PDB file of C-alpha atoms in Angstrom:
ATOM      1  CA  LEU A  25      34.885 151.084 -51.818  1.00 98.00           C
ATOM      2  CA  LEU A  26      37.480 149.471 -54.216  1.00 98.00           C
ATOM      3  CA  PHE A  27      38.463 145.978 -52.892  1.00 97.00           C
ATOM      4  CA  GLY A  28      40.783 143.169 -53.858  1.00 95.00           C
ATOM      5  CA  LEU A  29      44.213 143.031 -55.606  1.00 94.00           C
ATOM      6  CA  ILE A  30      45.167 146.430 -56.684  1.00 95.00           C
ATOM      7  CA  ARG A  31      46.559 146.148 -60.223  1.00 94.00           C
ATOM      8  CA  PRO A  32      46.977 148.926 -63.007  1.00 94.00           C
ATOM      9  CA  TYR A  33      44.047 147.607 -65.171  1.00 94.00           C
ATOM     10  CA  LYS A  34      41.568 148.113 -62.183  1.00 95.00           C
ATOM     11  CA  GLY A  35      41.515 151.798 -63.055  1.00 97.00           C
ATOM     12  CA  LEU A  36      42.255 153.234 -59.510  1.00 98.00           C
ATOM     13  CA  ARG A  37      43.762 156.452 -60.882  1.00 98.00           C
ATOM     14  CA  TYR A  38      40.347 157.091 -62.576  1.00 98.00           C
ATOM     15  CA  LEU A  39      38.489 156.373 -59.348  1.00 98.00           C
ATOM     16  CA  ILE A  40      40.856 158.901 -57.435  1.00 98.00           C
ATOM     17  CA  GLU A  41      40.172 161.553 -60.077  1.00 98.00           C
ATOM     18  CA  ALA A  42      36.350 160.808 -59.919  1.00 98.00           C
ATOM     19  CA  VAL A  43      36.628 161.390 -56.085  1.00 98.00           C
ATOM     20  CA  SER A  44      38.331 164.671 -56.714  1.00 98.00           C
ATOM     21  CA  LEU A  45      35.695 165.865 -59.186  1.00 97.00           C
ATOM     22  CA  LEU A  46      32.951 164.689 -56.789  1.00 97.00           C
ATOM     23  CA  HIS A  47      34.577 167.013 -54.053  1.00 95.00           C
ATOM     24  CA  ARG A  48      34.699 169.916 -56.311  1.00 94.00           C
ATOM     25  CA  GLU A  49      31.010 169.630 -56.701  1.00 92.00           C
ATOM     26  CA  ALA A  50      30.747 169.644 -53.007  1.00 90.00           C
ATOM     27  CA  CYS A  51      29.860 165.907 -52.624  1.00 89.00           C
ATOM     28  CA  SER A  52      30.981 164.600 -49.273  1.00 87.00           C
ATOM     29  CA  ILE A  53      32.454 161.229 -50.471  1.00 94.00           C
ATOM     30  CA  ARG A  54      35.125 158.892 -48.805  1.00 97.00           C
ATOM     31  CA  LEU A  55      37.217 156.350 -50.849  1.00 98.00           C
ATOM     32  CA  VAL A  56      38.391 153.253 -48.975  1.00 98.00           C
ATOM     33  CA  VAL A  57      40.736 151.116 -51.347  1.00 98.00           C
ATOM     34  CA  ALA A  58      41.336 147.794 -49.532  1.00 98.00           C
ATOM     35  CA  GLY A  59      43.793 145.034 -50.771  1.00 97.00           C
ATOM     36  CA  GLU A  60      47.247 144.414 -51.911  1.00 97.00           C
ATOM     37  CA  PHE A  61      48.662 146.894 -54.277  1.00 97.00           C
ATOM     38  CA  TRP A  62      50.520 144.908 -57.125  1.00 94.00           C
ATOM     39  CA  ASP A  63      51.460 148.331 -58.496  1.00 88.00           C
ATOM     40  CA  ASP A  64      53.456 151.070 -56.999  1.00 94.00           C
ATOM     41  CA  ILE A  65      51.406 152.549 -54.176  1.00 97.00           C
ATOM     42  CA  ALA A  66      53.566 155.624 -54.178  1.00 98.00           C
ATOM     43  CA  HIS A  67      52.209 156.761 -57.491  1.00 97.00           C
ATOM     44  CA  TYR A  68      48.531 156.679 -55.934  1.00 98.00           C
ATOM     45  CA  ARG A  69      49.557 158.311 -52.811  1.00 98.00           C
ATOM     46  CA  GLN A  70      50.937 161.035 -54.680  1.00 98.00           C
ATOM     47  CA  GLN A  71      47.875 161.505 -56.811  1.00 98.00           C
ATOM     48  CA  VAL A  72      45.818 161.603 -53.498  1.00 98.00           C
ATOM     49  CA  GLN A  73      48.283 164.261 -52.202  1.00 98.00           C
ATOM     50  CA  GLN A  74      48.260 166.250 -55.268  1.00 98.00           C
ATOM     51  CA  LEU A  75      44.413 166.283 -55.536  1.00 98.00           C
ATOM     52  CA  GLN A  76      44.445 167.128 -51.741  1.00 97.00           C
ATOM     53  CA  LEU A  77      42.224 164.231 -50.924  1.00 98.00           C
ATOM     54  CA  GLU A  78      44.286 162.897 -47.916  1.00 97.00           C
ATOM     55  CA  PRO A  79      41.377 163.212 -45.325  1.00 96.00           C
ATOM     56  CA  TRP A  80      38.906 161.288 -47.599  1.00 97.00           C
ATOM     57  CA  VAL A  81      41.083 158.515 -49.077  1.00 98.00           C
ATOM     58  CA  LEU A  82      42.281 155.594 -47.341  1.00 98.00           C
ATOM     59  CA  LEU A  83      44.752 153.334 -49.036  1.00 98.00           C
ATOM     60  CA  GLU A  84      44.641 150.069 -47.007  1.00 97.00           C
ATOM     61  CA  ASP A  85      47.552 148.012 -48.656  1.00 97.00           C
ATOM     62  CA  ARG A  86      47.404 144.805 -47.314  1.00 97.00           C
ATOM     63  CA  TYR A  87      45.737 141.241 -47.843  1.00 96.00           C
ATOM     64  CA  ILE A  88      42.269 141.341 -46.283  1.00 97.00           C
ATOM     65  CA  PRO A  89      41.468 138.113 -44.660  1.00 96.00           C
ATOM     66  CA  ASN A  90      38.036 136.454 -45.034  1.00 95.00           C
ATOM     67  CA  GLU A  91      37.183 137.595 -41.407  1.00 96.00           C
ATOM     68  CA  GLU A  92      37.454 141.178 -42.215  1.00 96.00           C
ATOM     69  CA  VAL A  93      35.873 141.322 -45.658  1.00 96.00           C
ATOM     70  CA  ALA A  94      32.228 141.979 -44.175  1.00 96.00           C
ATOM     71  CA  LEU A  95      33.741 144.998 -42.298  1.00 96.00           C
ATOM     72  CA  TYR A  96      34.621 146.808 -45.510  1.00 97.00           C
ATOM     73  CA  PHE A  97      31.522 145.904 -47.489  1.00 97.00           C
ATOM     74  CA  SER A  98      29.204 146.762 -44.792  1.00 95.00           C
ATOM     75  CA  ALA A  99      30.696 150.166 -44.220  1.00 95.00           C
ATOM     76  CA  ALA A 100      30.551 151.227 -47.881  1.00 97.00           C
ATOM     77  CA  ASP A 101      27.699 152.850 -49.699  1.00 96.00           C
ATOM     78  CA  VAL A 102      28.918 152.043 -53.191  1.00 97.00           C
ATOM     79  CA  PHE A 103      31.237 149.737 -54.693  1.00 97.00           C
ATOM     80  CA  ALA A 104      33.353 150.919 -57.531  1.00 98.00           C
ATOM     81  CA  ALA A 105      34.719 148.664 -60.255  1.00 97.00           C
ATOM     82  CA  PRO A 106      36.639 151.345 -62.535  1.00 97.00           C
ATOM     83  CA  TYR A 107      38.386 148.652 -64.637  1.00 96.00           C
ATOM     84  CA  VAL A 108      40.102 149.741 -67.917  1.00 96.00           C
ATOM     85  CA  GLY A 109      40.963 146.121 -68.618  1.00 92.00           C
ATOM     86  CA  GLY A 110      40.295 142.488 -67.429  1.00 81.00           C
ATOM     87  CA  SER A 111      37.268 140.264 -67.953  1.00 73.00           C
ATOM     88  CA  GLN A 112      35.418 140.147 -64.677  1.00 76.00           C
ATOM     89  CA  SER A 113      35.514 140.993 -61.163  1.00 82.00           C
ATOM     90  CA  GLY A 114      34.609 138.362 -58.289  1.00 88.00           C
ATOM     91  CA  ALA A 115      34.537 141.587 -55.871  1.00 92.00           C
ATOM     92  CA  VAL A 116      31.439 142.928 -57.894  1.00 91.00           C
ATOM     93  CA  SER A 117      29.473 139.608 -56.978  1.00 89.00           C
ATOM     94  CA  LEU A 118      30.622 140.153 -53.471  1.00 93.00           C
ATOM     95  CA  ALA A 119      29.383 143.715 -53.418  1.00 94.00           C
ATOM     96  CA  LEU A 120      26.026 142.719 -54.975  1.00 91.00           C
ATOM     97  CA  GLY A 121      25.737 139.979 -52.292  1.00 92.00           C
ATOM     98  CA  PHE A 122      26.081 142.727 -49.460  1.00 94.00           C
ATOM     99  CA  GLY A 123      23.400 144.665 -51.171  1.00 93.00           C
ATOM    100  CA  LEU A 124      25.717 147.600 -52.588  1.00 94.00           C
ATOM    101  CA  PRO A 125      25.083 149.554 -55.572  1.00 95.00           C
ATOM    102  CA  VAL A 126      27.883 148.985 -58.000  1.00 95.00           C
ATOM    103  CA  VAL A 127      29.552 151.294 -60.506  1.00 96.00           C
ATOM    104  CA  ALA A 128      31.387 149.376 -63.128  1.00 95.00           C
ATOM    105  CA  THR A 129      33.174 150.302 -66.331  1.00 95.00           C
ATOM    106  CA  ASP A 130      32.070 148.741 -69.707  1.00 93.00           C
ATOM    107  CA  ALA A 131      35.633 147.017 -69.755  1.00 92.00           C
ATOM    108  CA  ILE A 132      34.066 144.250 -67.520  1.00 88.00           C
ATOM    109  CA  TRP A 133      30.317 144.500 -68.298  1.00 73.00           C
ATOM    110  CA  ASP A 134      29.456 142.051 -70.718  1.00 62.00           C
ATOM    111  CA  GLY A 135      25.818 141.470 -69.973  1.00 59.00           C
ATOM    112  CA  GLU A 136      26.368 137.653 -69.172  1.00 55.00           C
ATOM    113  CA  THR A 137      28.942 137.751 -66.454  1.00 50.00           C
ATOM    114  CA  LEU A 138      27.081 140.284 -64.721  1.00 52.00           C
ATOM    115  CA  SER A 139      23.479 139.518 -65.291  1.00 54.00           C
ATOM    116  CA  THR A 140      20.972 142.237 -66.374  1.00 49.00           C
ATOM    117  CA  GLU A 141      18.627 141.454 -63.317  1.00 47.00           C
ATOM    118  CA  TYR A 142      20.844 143.612 -61.104  1.00 64.00           C
ATOM    119  CA  ASP A 143      19.335 146.941 -61.239  1.00 80.00           C
ATOM    120  CA  ARG A 144      22.082 148.252 -58.764  1.00 86.00           C
ATOM    121  CA  ILE A 145      24.564 148.099 -61.343  1.00 92.00           C
ATOM    122  CA  THR A 146      25.522 151.540 -63.140  1.00 93.00           C
ATOM    123  CA  VAL A 147      27.783 150.973 -66.085  1.00 93.00           C
ATOM    124  CA  VAL A 148      30.065 153.776 -67.327  1.00 96.00           C
ATOM    125  CA  PRO A 149      32.679 154.004 -69.963  1.00 96.00           C
ATOM    126  CA  SER A 150      36.219 153.014 -68.878  1.00 96.00           C
ATOM    127  CA  ALA A 151      39.166 155.574 -68.507  1.00 97.00           C
ATOM    128  CA  ASP A 152      36.698 158.118 -68.048  1.00 98.00           C
ATOM    129  CA  ALA A 153      36.865 159.914 -64.419  1.00 98.00           C
ATOM    130  CA  GLN A 154      34.079 162.204 -65.237  1.00 98.00           C
ATOM    131  CA  ALA A 155      31.578 159.532 -66.189  1.00 98.00           C
ATOM    132  CA  LEU A 156      32.710 157.474 -63.199  1.00 98.00           C
ATOM    133  CA  ALA A 157      31.996 160.445 -60.920  1.00 98.00           C
ATOM    134  CA  ALA A 158      28.454 160.797 -62.432  1.00 97.00           C
ATOM    135  CA  GLY A 159      27.770 157.060 -61.900  1.00 97.00           C
ATOM    136  CA  ILE A 160      29.048 157.263 -58.360  1.00 97.00           C
ATOM    137  CA  SER A 161      26.790 160.289 -57.757  1.00 96.00           C
ATOM    138  CA  GLN A 162      23.805 158.686 -59.266  1.00 94.00           C
ATOM    139  CA  ALA A 163      24.467 155.488 -57.164  1.00 93.00           C
ATOM    140  CA  LEU A 164      24.794 157.385 -54.056  1.00 91.00           C
ATOM    141  CA  GLN A 165      21.516 159.387 -54.551  1.00 86.00           C
ATOM    142  CA  CYS A 166      19.659 155.972 -55.477  1.00 62.00           C
ATOM    143  CA  ARG A 167      21.364 154.444 -52.158  1.00 58.00           C
ATOM    144  CA  GLU A 168      20.216 157.696 -50.058  1.00 51.00           C
ATOM    145  CA  ARG A 169      16.601 156.993 -51.297  1.00 45.00           C
ATOM    146  CA  GLN A 170      16.809 153.290 -50.325  1.00 49.00           C
ATOM    147  CA  LEU A 171      18.330 153.702 -46.952  1.00 43.00           C
ATOM    148  CA  PRO A 172      17.866 157.094 -45.453  1.00 39.00           C
ATOM    149  CA  GLN A 173      20.846 158.133 -43.044  1.00 44.00           C
ATOM    150  CA  GLN A 174      21.534 161.139 -41.091  1.00 44.00           C
ATOM    151  CA  PRO A 175      24.949 162.723 -41.987  1.00 45.00           C
ATOM    152  CA  GLU A 176      25.953 162.341 -38.312  1.00 49.00           C
ATOM    153  CA  ALA A 177      25.248 158.486 -38.684  1.00 50.00           C
ATOM    154  CA  ALA A 178      27.415 158.422 -41.871  1.00 49.00           C
ATOM    155  CA  ASP A 179      30.351 160.240 -40.119  1.00 58.00           C
ATOM    156  CA  GLU A 180      30.066 157.892 -37.011  1.00 62.00           C
ATOM    157  CA  GLY A 181      30.327 154.898 -39.577  1.00 60.00           C
ATOM    158  CA  TRP A 182      33.294 156.224 -41.128  1.00 62.00           C
ATOM    159  CA  ARG A 183      34.993 156.907 -37.878  1.00 68.00           C
ATOM    160  CA  GLN A 184      34.396 153.276 -36.657  1.00 69.00           C
ATOM    161  CA  LEU A 185      35.690 151.832 -39.791  1.00 70.00           C
ATOM    162  CA  ALA A 186      38.863 153.807 -39.416  1.00 70.00           C
ATOM    163  CA  GLU A 187      39.208 152.869 -35.671  1.00 74.00           C
ATOM    164  CA  ALA A 188      38.525 149.150 -36.514  1.00 71.00           C
ATOM    165  CA  VAL A 189      41.233 149.330 -39.403  1.00 71.00           C
ATOM    166  CA  GLU A 190      43.731 151.017 -37.016  1.00 70.00           C
ATOM    167  CA  ARG A 191      43.073 148.122 -34.499  1.00 71.00           C
ATOM    168  CA  LEU A 192      43.630 145.643 -37.094  1.00 70.00           C
ATOM    169  CA  ARG A 193      46.966 147.313 -38.094  1.00 66.00           C
ATOM    170  CA  GLY A 194      48.006 146.745 -34.249  1.00 65.00           C
TER     171      GLY A 194
END
């Protein structure tokens, strides 16, 4: 999950590339990007298409009201903060509050803003899709050890999220 206002400094292009790398390694991963795009979404759609990730990437370009926030965070296994700039992320705190492991880049990690007491945070170098993919893979393995889940249950959760989003769209 990548959540919030989608701006260029949030590093979405690296996250999409990381998802592609994980798919090449036969890692079954899905990406939900939920929030208003303040950048041209066509660029990201084109990247998803070029990398043949359409079945696994959902770009939900809209404001997510408070009543729906839990739906996205509860459906996620990992929260990604692939920032290449900026100073902090309120969505990271939200993800931690939902008990999600977080993969964040060193662009927003300062050791004070995000306390080191959170052992669920994996920090990777910014602007590095390969490192981001490795961090996500590590976080997913950790999550699988904490919350064992049958593959069918994971697919059912994805289907339910997709159906809920479609209902919200009207």
